[in-house]
């Protein structure tokens, strides 16, 4: 009987502590407003990318560097690299975020001659001419000047 009482008491104490700890953790997480959390995220992302650019590990093809490459490479930031600029110039497709941003007109305009070829490498060569026309619309680079 004493052992059952001790076991039940221990379980109750553990449950109360776990519930209280979870409540405190949840309160701390939600202490920042969504806007504050967003600002913190943007600041942290910028800091990570800036450090990797300085180290020569982040070479993006966009006006504003992508964040996808931080997540896709091993360790979610540990050992992360972005080679999208090199990929585009060498006819290989960049990451998915870069493809979308290029299609929206947010690519580095100085690389626009390479975009159609690089995206077609991923999406299919049969779309190469269509992508050239899209890049003309977005970046005003003539069809003839594109690779």
N, CA, C and O atoms as a DFTB+ gen file, in Angstrom:
588 C
 N C O
     1  1       0.829      -1.188       0.000
     2  2       0.000       0.000       0.000
     3  2       0.874       1.252       0.000
     4  3       0.590       2.216      -0.711
     5  1       1.966       1.230       0.824
     6  2       2.866       2.374       0.873
     7  2       3.534       2.595      -0.477
     8  3       3.708       3.733      -0.911
     9  1       3.910       1.496      -1.144
    10  2       4.566       1.603      -2.447
    11  2       3.634       2.196      -3.497
    12  3       4.058       2.994      -4.333
    13  1       2.336       1.795      -3.449
    14  2       1.360       2.345      -4.391
    15  2       1.180       3.836      -4.151
    16  3       1.120       4.618      -5.100
    17  1       1.093       4.236      -2.880
    18  2       0.922       5.646      -2.536
    19  2       2.137       6.458      -3.005
    20  3       1.990       7.544      -3.565
    21  1       3.321       5.922      -2.771
    22  2       4.552       6.615      -3.177
    23  2       4.615       6.730      -4.701
    24  3       5.004       7.767      -5.237
    25  1       4.233       5.664      -5.384
    26  2       4.248       5.680      -6.845
    27  2       3.245       6.689      -7.385
    28  3       3.564       7.460      -8.290
    29  1       2.042       6.690      -6.839
    30  2       1.005       7.631      -7.278
    31  2       1.428       9.067      -6.991
    32  3       1.237       9.951      -7.827
    33  1       1.996       9.300      -5.826
    34  2       2.459      10.645      -5.464
    35  2       3.541      11.111      -6.432
    36  3       3.539      12.258      -6.879
    37  1       4.453      10.215      -6.746
    38  2       5.533      10.554      -7.678
    39  2       4.982      10.886      -9.058
    40  3       5.417      11.848      -9.691
    41  1       4.025      10.087      -9.522
    42  2       3.422      10.339     -10.829
    43  2       2.702      11.680     -10.863
    44  3       2.783      12.405     -11.855
    45  1       2.008      12.009      -9.797
    46  2       1.301      13.290      -9.729
    47  2       2.295      14.446      -9.762
    48  3       2.086      15.422     -10.482
    49  1       3.363      14.346      -8.996
    50  2       4.380      15.403      -8.959
    51  2       5.015      15.578     -10.341
    52  3       5.175      16.702     -10.816
    53  1       5.373      14.472     -10.979
    54  2       5.988      14.534     -12.310
    55  2       5.021      15.158     -13.315
    56  3       5.423      15.988     -14.131
    57  1       3.749      14.763     -13.258
    58  2       2.744      15.310     -14.172
    59  2       2.578      16.808     -13.966
    60  3       2.527      17.566     -14.935
    61  1       2.495      17.239     -12.716
    62  2       2.342      18.669     -12.415
    63  2       3.559      19.450     -12.906
    64  3       3.415      20.512     -13.512
    65  1       4.750      18.928     -12.644
    66  2       5.968      19.615     -13.088
    67  2       6.050      19.683     -14.612
    68  3       6.413      20.717     -15.173
    69  1       5.714      18.590     -15.272
    70  2       5.767      18.570     -16.735
    71  2       4.757      19.542     -17.328
    72  3       5.068      20.270     -18.271
    73  1       3.544      19.553     -16.773
    74  2       2.511      20.465     -17.259
    75  2       2.917      21.914     -17.022
    76  3       2.749      22.763     -17.897
    77  1       3.445      22.191     -15.849
    78  2       3.902      23.548     -15.535
    79  2       5.044      23.978     -16.431
    80  3       5.073      25.115     -16.903
    81  1       5.988      23.075     -16.669
    82  2       7.118      23.383     -17.551
    83  2       6.657      23.670     -18.964
    84  3       7.159      24.589     -19.613
    85  1       5.699      22.885     -19.445
    86  2       5.159      23.098     -20.783
    87  2       4.440      24.440     -20.862
    88  3       4.563      25.158     -21.854
    89  1       3.694      24.772     -19.822
    90  2       2.983      26.051     -19.802
    91  2       3.962      27.220     -19.830
    92  3       3.739      28.202     -20.538
    93  1       5.040      27.118     -19.065
    94  2       6.049      28.185     -19.040
    95  2       6.732      28.283     -20.398
    96  3       6.920      29.383     -20.917
    97  1       7.107      27.138     -20.983
    98  2       7.765      27.115     -22.290
    99  2       6.863      27.746     -23.348
   100  3       7.321      28.558     -24.152
   101  1       5.577      27.373     -23.349
   102  2       4.628      27.917     -24.315
   103  2       4.470      29.417     -24.129
   104  3       4.385      30.156     -25.111
   105  1       4.430      29.876     -22.888
   106  2       4.301      31.307     -22.616
   107  2       5.516      32.066     -23.127
   108  3       5.368      33.138     -23.713
   109  1       6.703      31.534     -22.920
   110  2       7.926      32.188     -23.383
   111  2       7.930      32.270     -24.903
   112  3       8.281      33.307     -25.466
   113  1       7.544      31.185     -25.574
   114  2       7.525      31.158     -27.041
   115  2       6.553      32.204     -27.570
   116  3       6.850      32.888     -28.549
   117  1       5.406      32.333     -26.937
   118  2       4.379      33.246     -27.428
   119  2       4.487      34.637     -26.809
   120  3       3.612      35.476     -27.026
   121  1       5.544      34.892     -26.045
   122  2       5.715      36.220     -25.462
   123  2       5.982      37.242     -26.558
   124  3       5.567      38.396     -26.447
   125  1       6.671      36.824     -27.613
   126  2       6.907      37.722     -28.736
   127  2       5.699      37.683     -29.663
   128  3       5.114      36.627     -29.901
   129  1       5.340      38.840     -30.175
   130  2       4.256      38.885     -31.155
   131  2       4.750      38.259     -32.458
   132  3       5.947      38.030     -32.632
   133  1       3.841      37.991     -33.350
   134  2       4.214      37.415     -34.642
   135  2       5.172      38.358     -35.372
   136  3       6.122      37.899     -36.007
   137  1       4.938      39.646     -35.293
   138  2       5.820      40.627     -35.944
   139  2       7.218      40.585     -35.337
   140  3       8.210      40.675     -36.061
   141  1       7.307      40.450     -34.015
   142  2       8.617      40.360     -33.356
   143  2       9.341      39.073     -33.753
   144  3      10.551      39.080     -33.978
   145  1       8.594      37.970     -33.837
   146  2       9.192      36.705     -34.264
   147  2       9.696      36.808     -35.700
   148  3      10.769      36.297     -36.024
   149  1       8.918      37.471     -36.561
   150  2       9.317      37.659     -37.953
   151  2      10.585      38.497     -38.034
   152  3      11.513      38.152     -38.766
   153  1      10.630      39.590     -37.291
   154  2      11.816      40.450     -37.282
   155  2      13.044      39.674     -36.808
   156  3      14.129      39.813     -37.372
   157  1      12.866      38.863     -35.778
   158  2      13.965      38.047     -35.258
   159  2      14.443      37.055     -36.325
   160  3      15.645      36.877     -36.520
   161  1      13.503      36.421     -37.004
   162  2      13.836      35.466     -38.063
   163  2      14.605      36.151     -39.191
   164  3      15.636      35.644     -39.635
   165  1      14.109      37.300     -39.655
   166  2      14.756      38.018     -40.757
   167  2      16.163      38.448     -40.358
   168  3      17.100      38.347     -41.151
   169  1      16.303      38.926     -39.129
   170  2      17.614      39.348     -38.622
   171  2      18.586      38.162     -38.575
   172  3      19.738      38.276     -38.995
   173  1      18.118      37.047     -38.069
   174  2      18.947      35.854     -37.951
   175  2      19.340      35.315     -39.328
   176  3      20.492      34.942     -39.553
   177  1      18.377      35.278     -40.238
   178  2      18.622      34.816     -41.606
   179  2      19.672      35.702     -42.272
   180  3      20.613      35.201     -42.888
   181  1      19.511      37.007     -42.149
   182  2      20.463      37.948     -42.738
   183  2      21.859      37.786     -42.174
   184  3      22.849      37.867     -42.902
   185  1      21.931      37.558     -40.881
   186  2      23.222      37.364     -40.227
   187  2      23.910      36.099     -40.735
   188  3      25.105      36.112     -41.029
   189  1      23.149      35.003     -40.838
   190  2      23.708      33.736     -41.324
   191  2      24.210      33.873     -42.759
   192  3      25.323      33.457     -43.079
   193  1      23.380      34.460     -43.615
   194  2      23.754      34.606     -45.023
   195  2      24.951      35.535     -45.155
   196  3      25.869      35.259     -45.927
   197  1      24.949      36.641     -44.402
   198  2      26.072      37.577     -44.443
   199  2      27.385      36.920     -44.064
   200  3      28.416      37.154     -44.696
   201  1      27.339      36.098     -43.028
   202  2      28.543      35.383     -42.586
   203  2      29.018      34.400     -43.657
   204  3      30.216      34.289     -43.921
   205  1      28.065      33.687     -44.274
   206  2      28.435      32.715     -45.304
   207  2      28.949      33.406     -46.569
   208  3      29.853      32.891     -47.228
   209  1      28.382      34.570     -46.917
   210  2      28.883      35.333     -48.067
   211  2      30.318      35.756     -47.793
   212  3      31.188      35.622     -48.655
   213  1      30.562      36.264     -46.593
   214  2      31.911      36.695     -46.206
   215  2      32.911      35.548     -46.316
   216  3      34.058      35.750     -46.714
   217  1      32.467      34.344     -45.961
   218  2      33.343      33.163     -46.008
   219  2      33.434      32.546     -47.406
   220  3      34.170      31.581     -47.617
   221  1      32.682      33.108     -48.362
   222  2      32.695      32.579     -49.725
   223  2      31.832      31.352     -49.923
   224  3      31.994      30.627     -50.904
   225  1      30.909      31.113     -48.992
   226  2      30.071      29.915     -49.049
   227  2      28.656      30.174     -49.551
   228  3      27.852      29.244     -49.624
   229  1      28.336      31.417     -49.898
   230  2      26.970      31.734     -50.320
   231  2      27.020      32.647     -51.526
   232  3      27.254      33.849     -51.405
   233  1      26.795      32.058     -52.697
   234  2      26.815      32.812     -53.946
   235  2      25.493      32.577     -54.659
   236  3      25.329      31.601     -55.390
   237  1      24.558      33.484     -54.436
   238  2      23.202      33.332     -54.942
   239  2      23.025      34.107     -56.247
   240  3      23.783      35.031     -56.541
   241  1      22.021      33.720     -57.018
   242  2      21.738      34.346     -58.306
   243  2      20.602      35.361     -58.225
   244  3      20.171      35.890     -59.249
   245  1      20.116      35.637     -57.022
   246  2      19.002      36.566     -56.848
   247  2      19.479      37.939     -56.402
   248  3      20.615      38.101     -55.955
   249  1      18.592      38.931     -56.531
   250  2      18.885      40.267     -56.011
   251  2      19.082      40.197     -54.502
   252  3      20.042      40.749     -53.964
   253  1      18.175      39.520     -53.832
   254  2      18.255      39.272     -52.396
   255  2      18.485      37.776     -52.225
   256  3      17.659      36.985     -52.680
   257  1      19.572      37.360     -51.587
   258  2      19.904      35.931     -51.513
   259  2      18.762      35.067     -50.973
   260  3      18.018      35.470     -50.080
   261  1      18.651      33.878     -51.540
   262  2      17.630      32.916     -51.128
   263  2      17.913      32.396     -49.719
   264  3      19.004      32.580     -49.179
   265  1      16.914      31.750     -49.143
   266  2      17.100      31.100     -47.843
   267  2      17.029      29.580     -47.964
   268  3      17.405      28.862     -47.038
   269  1      16.556      29.101     -49.084
   270  2      16.389      27.659     -49.272
   271  2      17.696      26.902     -49.094
   272  3      17.716      25.815     -48.518
   273  1      18.775      27.472     -49.584
   274  2      20.067      26.778     -49.521
   275  2      20.563      26.599     -48.083
   276  3      21.349      25.691     -47.810
   277  1      20.113      27.451     -47.169
   278  2      20.469      27.269     -45.759
   279  2      19.848      25.972     -45.251
   280  3      20.479      25.221     -44.507
   281  1      18.614      25.720     -45.657
   282  2      17.876      24.566     -45.160
   283  2      18.199      23.272     -45.888
   284  3      18.168      22.202     -45.280
   285  1      18.509      23.349     -47.173
   286  2      18.642      22.111     -47.953
   287  2      19.977      21.415     -47.764
   288  3      20.074      20.206     -47.974
   289  1      21.003      22.149     -47.375
   290  2      22.317      21.533     -47.261
   291  2      22.461      20.863     -45.901
   292  3      21.683      21.152     -44.992
   293  1      23.414      19.997     -45.747
   294  2      23.549      19.205     -44.514
   295  2      23.552      20.044     -43.242
   296  3      24.168      21.109     -43.188
   297  1      22.870      19.561     -42.243
   298  2      22.918      20.162     -40.919
   299  2      22.068      21.407     -40.741
   300  3      22.204      22.086     -39.723
   301  1      21.207      21.732     -41.678
   302  2      20.332      22.902     -41.570
   303  2      21.093      24.139     -41.119
   304  3      20.804      24.715     -40.071
   305  1      22.054      24.531     -41.912
   306  2      22.851      25.712     -41.611
   307  2      24.289      25.357     -41.326
   308  3      25.195      26.123     -41.655
   309  1      24.516      24.202     -40.716
   310  2      25.887      23.752     -40.452
   311  2      26.450      23.207     -41.753
   312  3      25.992      22.182     -42.259
   313  1      27.424      23.884     -42.279
   314  2      28.003      23.449     -43.543
   315  2      27.186      23.869     -44.753
   316  3      27.423      23.386     -45.860
   317  1      26.224      24.768     -44.551
   318  2      25.374      25.213     -45.652
   319  2      26.182      25.997     -46.675
   320  3      27.111      26.729     -46.333
   321  1      25.812      25.830     -47.916
   322  2      26.415      26.596     -49.001
   323  2      25.338      26.925     -50.016
   324  3      24.308      26.254     -50.084
   325  1      25.580      27.959     -50.801
   326  2      24.703      28.291     -51.920
   327  2      25.584      28.436     -53.146
   328  3      26.484      29.275     -53.184
   329  1      25.321      27.618     -54.138
   330  2      26.086      27.661     -55.384
   331  2      25.189      28.019     -56.562
   332  3      25.524      27.729     -57.710
   333  1      24.058      28.642     -56.284
   334  2      23.085      28.930     -57.335
   335  2      23.663      29.815     -58.438
   336  3      23.351      29.603     -59.610
   337  1      24.489      30.794     -58.101
   338  2      25.096      31.654     -59.110
   339  2      25.957      30.818     -60.054
   340  3      25.818      30.919     -61.273
   341  1      26.825      30.012     -59.512
   342  2      27.690      29.144     -60.315
   343  2      26.858      28.170     -61.147
   344  3      27.158      27.923     -62.315
   345  1      25.818      27.625     -60.538
   346  2      24.956      26.685     -61.256
   347  2      24.326      27.352     -62.477
   348  3      24.359      26.796     -63.574
   349  1      23.754      28.537     -62.290
   350  2      23.085      29.245     -63.383
   351  2      24.065      29.552     -64.517
   352  3      23.767      29.301     -65.684
   353  1      25.221      30.091     -64.173
   354  2      26.213      30.465     -65.185
   355  2      26.703      29.241     -65.962
   356  3      27.060      29.347     -67.135
   357  1      26.719      28.101     -65.313
   358  2      27.197      26.875     -65.960
   359  2      26.078      25.993     -66.522
   360  3      26.300      24.821     -66.825
   361  1      24.874      26.563     -66.658
   362  2      23.776      25.852     -67.306
   363  2      23.065      24.833     -66.453
   364  3      22.306      24.013     -66.969
   365  1      23.299      24.869     -65.149
   366  2      22.595      23.968     -64.226
   367  2      21.508      24.768     -63.503
   368  3      21.634      25.976     -63.303
   369  1      20.464      24.081     -63.127
   370  2      19.374      24.785     -62.451
   371  2      19.778      25.179     -61.027
   372  3      20.506      24.446     -60.358
   373  1      19.300      26.344     -60.568
   374  2      19.521      26.745     -59.182
   375  2      18.495      26.056     -58.286
   376  3      17.728      25.214     -58.754
   377  1      18.478      26.405     -57.015
   378  2      17.504      25.814     -56.086
   379  2      16.082      26.232     -56.473
   380  3      15.887      27.147     -57.273
   381  1      15.115      25.560     -55.904
   382  2      13.710      25.822     -56.211
   383  2      13.269      27.234     -55.895
   384  3      12.502      27.830     -56.652
   385  1      13.744      27.776     -54.786
   386  2      13.388      29.154     -54.439
   387  2      13.913      30.109     -55.499
   388  3      13.207      31.029     -55.912
   389  1      15.140      29.900     -55.939
   390  2      15.723      30.776     -56.961
   391  2      14.959      30.670     -58.278
   392  3      14.731      31.683     -58.940
   393  1      14.562      29.465     -58.665
   394  2      13.779      29.321     -59.898
   395  2      12.517      30.172     -59.804
   396  3      12.209      30.933     -60.721
   397  1      11.788      30.046     -58.701
   398  2      10.558      30.820     -58.530
   399  2      10.800      32.320     -58.533
   400  3      10.062      33.072     -59.170
   401  1      11.827      32.753     -57.827
   402  2      12.131      34.186     -57.754
   403  2      12.600      34.726     -59.107
   404  3      12.256      35.850     -59.474
   405  1      13.373      33.945     -59.844
   406  2      13.795      34.359     -61.191
   407  2      12.568      34.535     -62.073
   408  3      12.457      35.521     -62.803
   409  1      11.645      33.577     -62.005
   410  2      10.431      33.640     -62.825
   411  2       9.578      34.858     -62.465
   412  3       8.835      35.366     -63.305
   413  1       9.682      35.324     -61.225
   414  2       8.940      36.513     -60.801
   415  2       9.670      37.810     -61.135
   416  3       9.114      38.895     -60.963
   417  1      10.916      37.708     -61.612
   418  2      11.670      38.902     -61.966
   419  2      12.615      39.393     -60.889
   420  3      13.069      40.536     -60.942
   421  1      12.924      38.540     -59.901
   422  2      13.788      38.944     -58.788
   423  2      15.202      38.383     -58.886
   424  3      15.955      38.416     -57.912
   425  1      15.560      37.871     -60.053
   426  2      16.923      37.390     -60.253
   427  2      17.882      38.557     -60.437
   428  3      17.460      39.681     -60.711
   429  1      19.162      38.287     -60.287
   430  2      20.192      39.295     -60.532
   431  2      20.185      39.590     -62.030
   432  3      20.512      38.720     -62.836
   433  1      19.813      40.813     -62.403
   434  2      19.637      41.149     -63.820
   435  2      20.914      40.948     -64.641
   436  3      20.840      40.751     -65.854
   437  1      22.073      40.993     -64.000
   438  2      23.328      40.802     -64.713
   439  2      23.562      39.340     -65.102
   440  3      24.490      39.029     -65.848
   441  1      22.723      38.462     -64.598
   442  2      22.802      37.037     -64.944
   443  2      21.668      36.612     -65.865
   444  3      21.554      35.433     -66.201
   445  1      20.833      37.551     -66.274
   446  2      19.604      37.205     -66.995
   447  2      19.842      36.442     -68.292
   448  3      18.968      35.689     -68.720
   449  1      20.986      36.611     -68.923
   450  2      21.251      35.873     -70.165
   451  2      21.342      34.367     -69.925
   452  3      21.193      33.582     -70.861
   453  1      21.585      33.960     -68.685
   454  2      21.765      32.543     -68.345
   455  2      20.495      31.863     -67.818
   456  3      20.415      30.634     -67.796
   457  1      19.515      32.647     -67.400
   458  2      18.367      32.097     -66.677
   459  2      17.573      31.052     -67.466
   460  3      17.293      29.973     -66.945
   461  1      17.210      31.357     -68.707
   462  2      16.352      30.444     -69.477
   463  2      17.000      29.071     -69.630
   464  3      16.348      28.044     -69.443
   465  1      18.278      29.061     -69.970
   466  2      18.988      27.785     -70.157
   467  2      19.027      26.987     -68.852
   468  3      18.787      25.780     -68.846
   469  1      19.330      27.672     -67.750
   470  2      19.452      26.986     -66.457
   471  2      18.116      26.412     -65.996
   472  3      18.058      25.284     -65.505
   473  1      17.055      27.177     -66.152
   474  2      15.736      26.699     -65.721
   475  2      15.264      25.566     -66.635
   476  3      14.661      24.599     -66.168
   477  1      15.536      25.685     -67.927
   478  2      15.153      24.626     -68.868
   479  2      15.880      23.324     -68.559
   480  3      15.352      22.243     -68.820
   481  1      17.080      23.415     -68.008
   482  2      17.825      22.208     -67.636
   483  2      17.028      21.383     -66.628
   484  3      17.079      20.153     -66.653
   485  1      16.302      22.047     -65.755
   486  2      15.488      21.356     -64.749
   487  2      14.100      21.013     -65.283
   488  3      13.606      19.905     -65.074
   489  1      13.475      21.963     -65.970
   490  2      12.073      21.818     -66.357
   491  2      11.883      21.049     -67.670
   492  3      10.812      20.501     -67.929
   493  1      12.919      21.019     -68.477
   494  2      12.843      20.315     -69.758
   495  2      13.261      21.224     -70.905
   496  3      12.806      22.363     -71.012
   497  1      14.127      20.706     -71.750
   498  2      14.651      21.472     -72.875
   499  2      13.582      21.973     -73.827
   500  3      13.773      22.986     -74.500
   501  1      12.462      21.275     -73.889
   502  2      11.384      21.689     -74.788
   503  2      10.800      23.055     -74.394
   504  3      10.096      23.678     -75.189
   505  1      11.090      23.520     -73.171
   506  2      10.572      24.812     -72.706
   507  2      11.591      25.945     -72.830
   508  3      11.305      27.079     -72.447
   509  1      12.767      25.647     -73.358
   510  2      13.848      26.628     -73.409
   511  2      13.415      27.929     -74.096
   512  3      13.640      29.014     -73.560
   513  1      12.801      27.829     -75.265
   514  2      12.373      29.039     -75.994
   515  2      11.295      29.798     -75.225
   516  3      11.285      31.028     -75.220
   517  1      10.406      29.080     -74.588
   518  2       9.357      29.727     -73.780
   519  2      10.000      30.502     -72.640
   520  3       9.613      31.636     -72.357
   521  1      10.984      29.890     -71.986
   522  2      11.677      30.580     -70.893
   523  2      12.428      31.807     -71.395
   524  3      12.505      32.814     -70.691
   525  1      12.981      31.736     -72.601
   526  2      13.652      32.911     -73.163
   527  2      12.672      34.077     -73.292
   528  3      13.008      35.216     -72.969
   529  1      11.469      33.787     -73.761
   530  2      10.453      34.842     -73.891
   531  2      10.049      35.381     -72.517
   532  3       9.834      36.582     -72.351
   533  1       9.949      34.495     -71.553
   534  2       9.612      34.932     -70.188
   535  2      10.712      35.832     -69.629
   536  3      10.420      36.836     -68.980
   537  1      11.967      35.479     -69.875
   538  2      13.084      36.290     -69.372
   539  2      13.131      37.642     -70.081
   540  3      13.511      38.648     -69.482
   541  1      12.744      37.665     -71.355
   542  2      12.638      38.940     -72.059
   543  2      11.599      39.819     -71.368
   544  3      11.839      41.003     -71.131
   545  1      10.443      39.235     -71.044
   546  2       9.383      39.997     -70.372
   547  2       9.818      40.505     -69.001
   548  3       9.502      41.635     -68.629
   549  1      10.535      39.685     -68.256
   550  2      10.909      40.047     -66.882
   551  2      12.159      40.913     -66.803
   552  3      12.254      41.779     -65.934
   553  1      13.124      40.692     -67.701
   554  2      14.437      41.344     -67.572
   555  2      14.817      42.194     -68.786
   556  3      15.901      42.776     -68.815
   557  1      13.945      42.269     -69.779
   558  2      14.186      43.046     -70.994
   559  2      15.512      42.687     -71.671
   560  3      16.199      43.561     -72.201
   561  1      15.861      41.430     -71.650
   562  2      17.044      40.960     -72.371
   563  2      16.560      40.276     -73.650
   564  3      15.697      39.400     -73.607
   565  1      17.118      40.681     -74.773
   566  2      16.646      40.164     -76.056
   567  2      16.823      38.644     -76.123
   568  3      17.704      38.068     -75.486
   569  1      15.971      38.034     -76.903
   570  2      16.014      36.582     -77.094
   571  2      17.392      36.176     -77.634
   572  3      17.948      35.158     -77.222
   573  1      17.928      36.965     -78.544
   574  2      19.216      36.656     -79.179
   575  2      20.381      36.704     -78.194
   576  3      21.357      35.971     -78.356
   577  1      20.292      37.552     -77.182
   578  2      21.388      37.694     -76.215
   579  2      21.375      36.623     -75.123
   580  3      22.297      36.539     -74.312
   581  1      20.325      35.812     -75.113
   582  2      20.233      34.761     -74.097
   583  2      20.879      33.476     -74.601
   584  3      20.907      33.206     -75.801
   585  1      21.391      32.701     -73.672
   586  2      21.982      31.403     -74.025
   587  2      20.904      30.338     -74.103
   588  3      21.201      29.178     -74.387
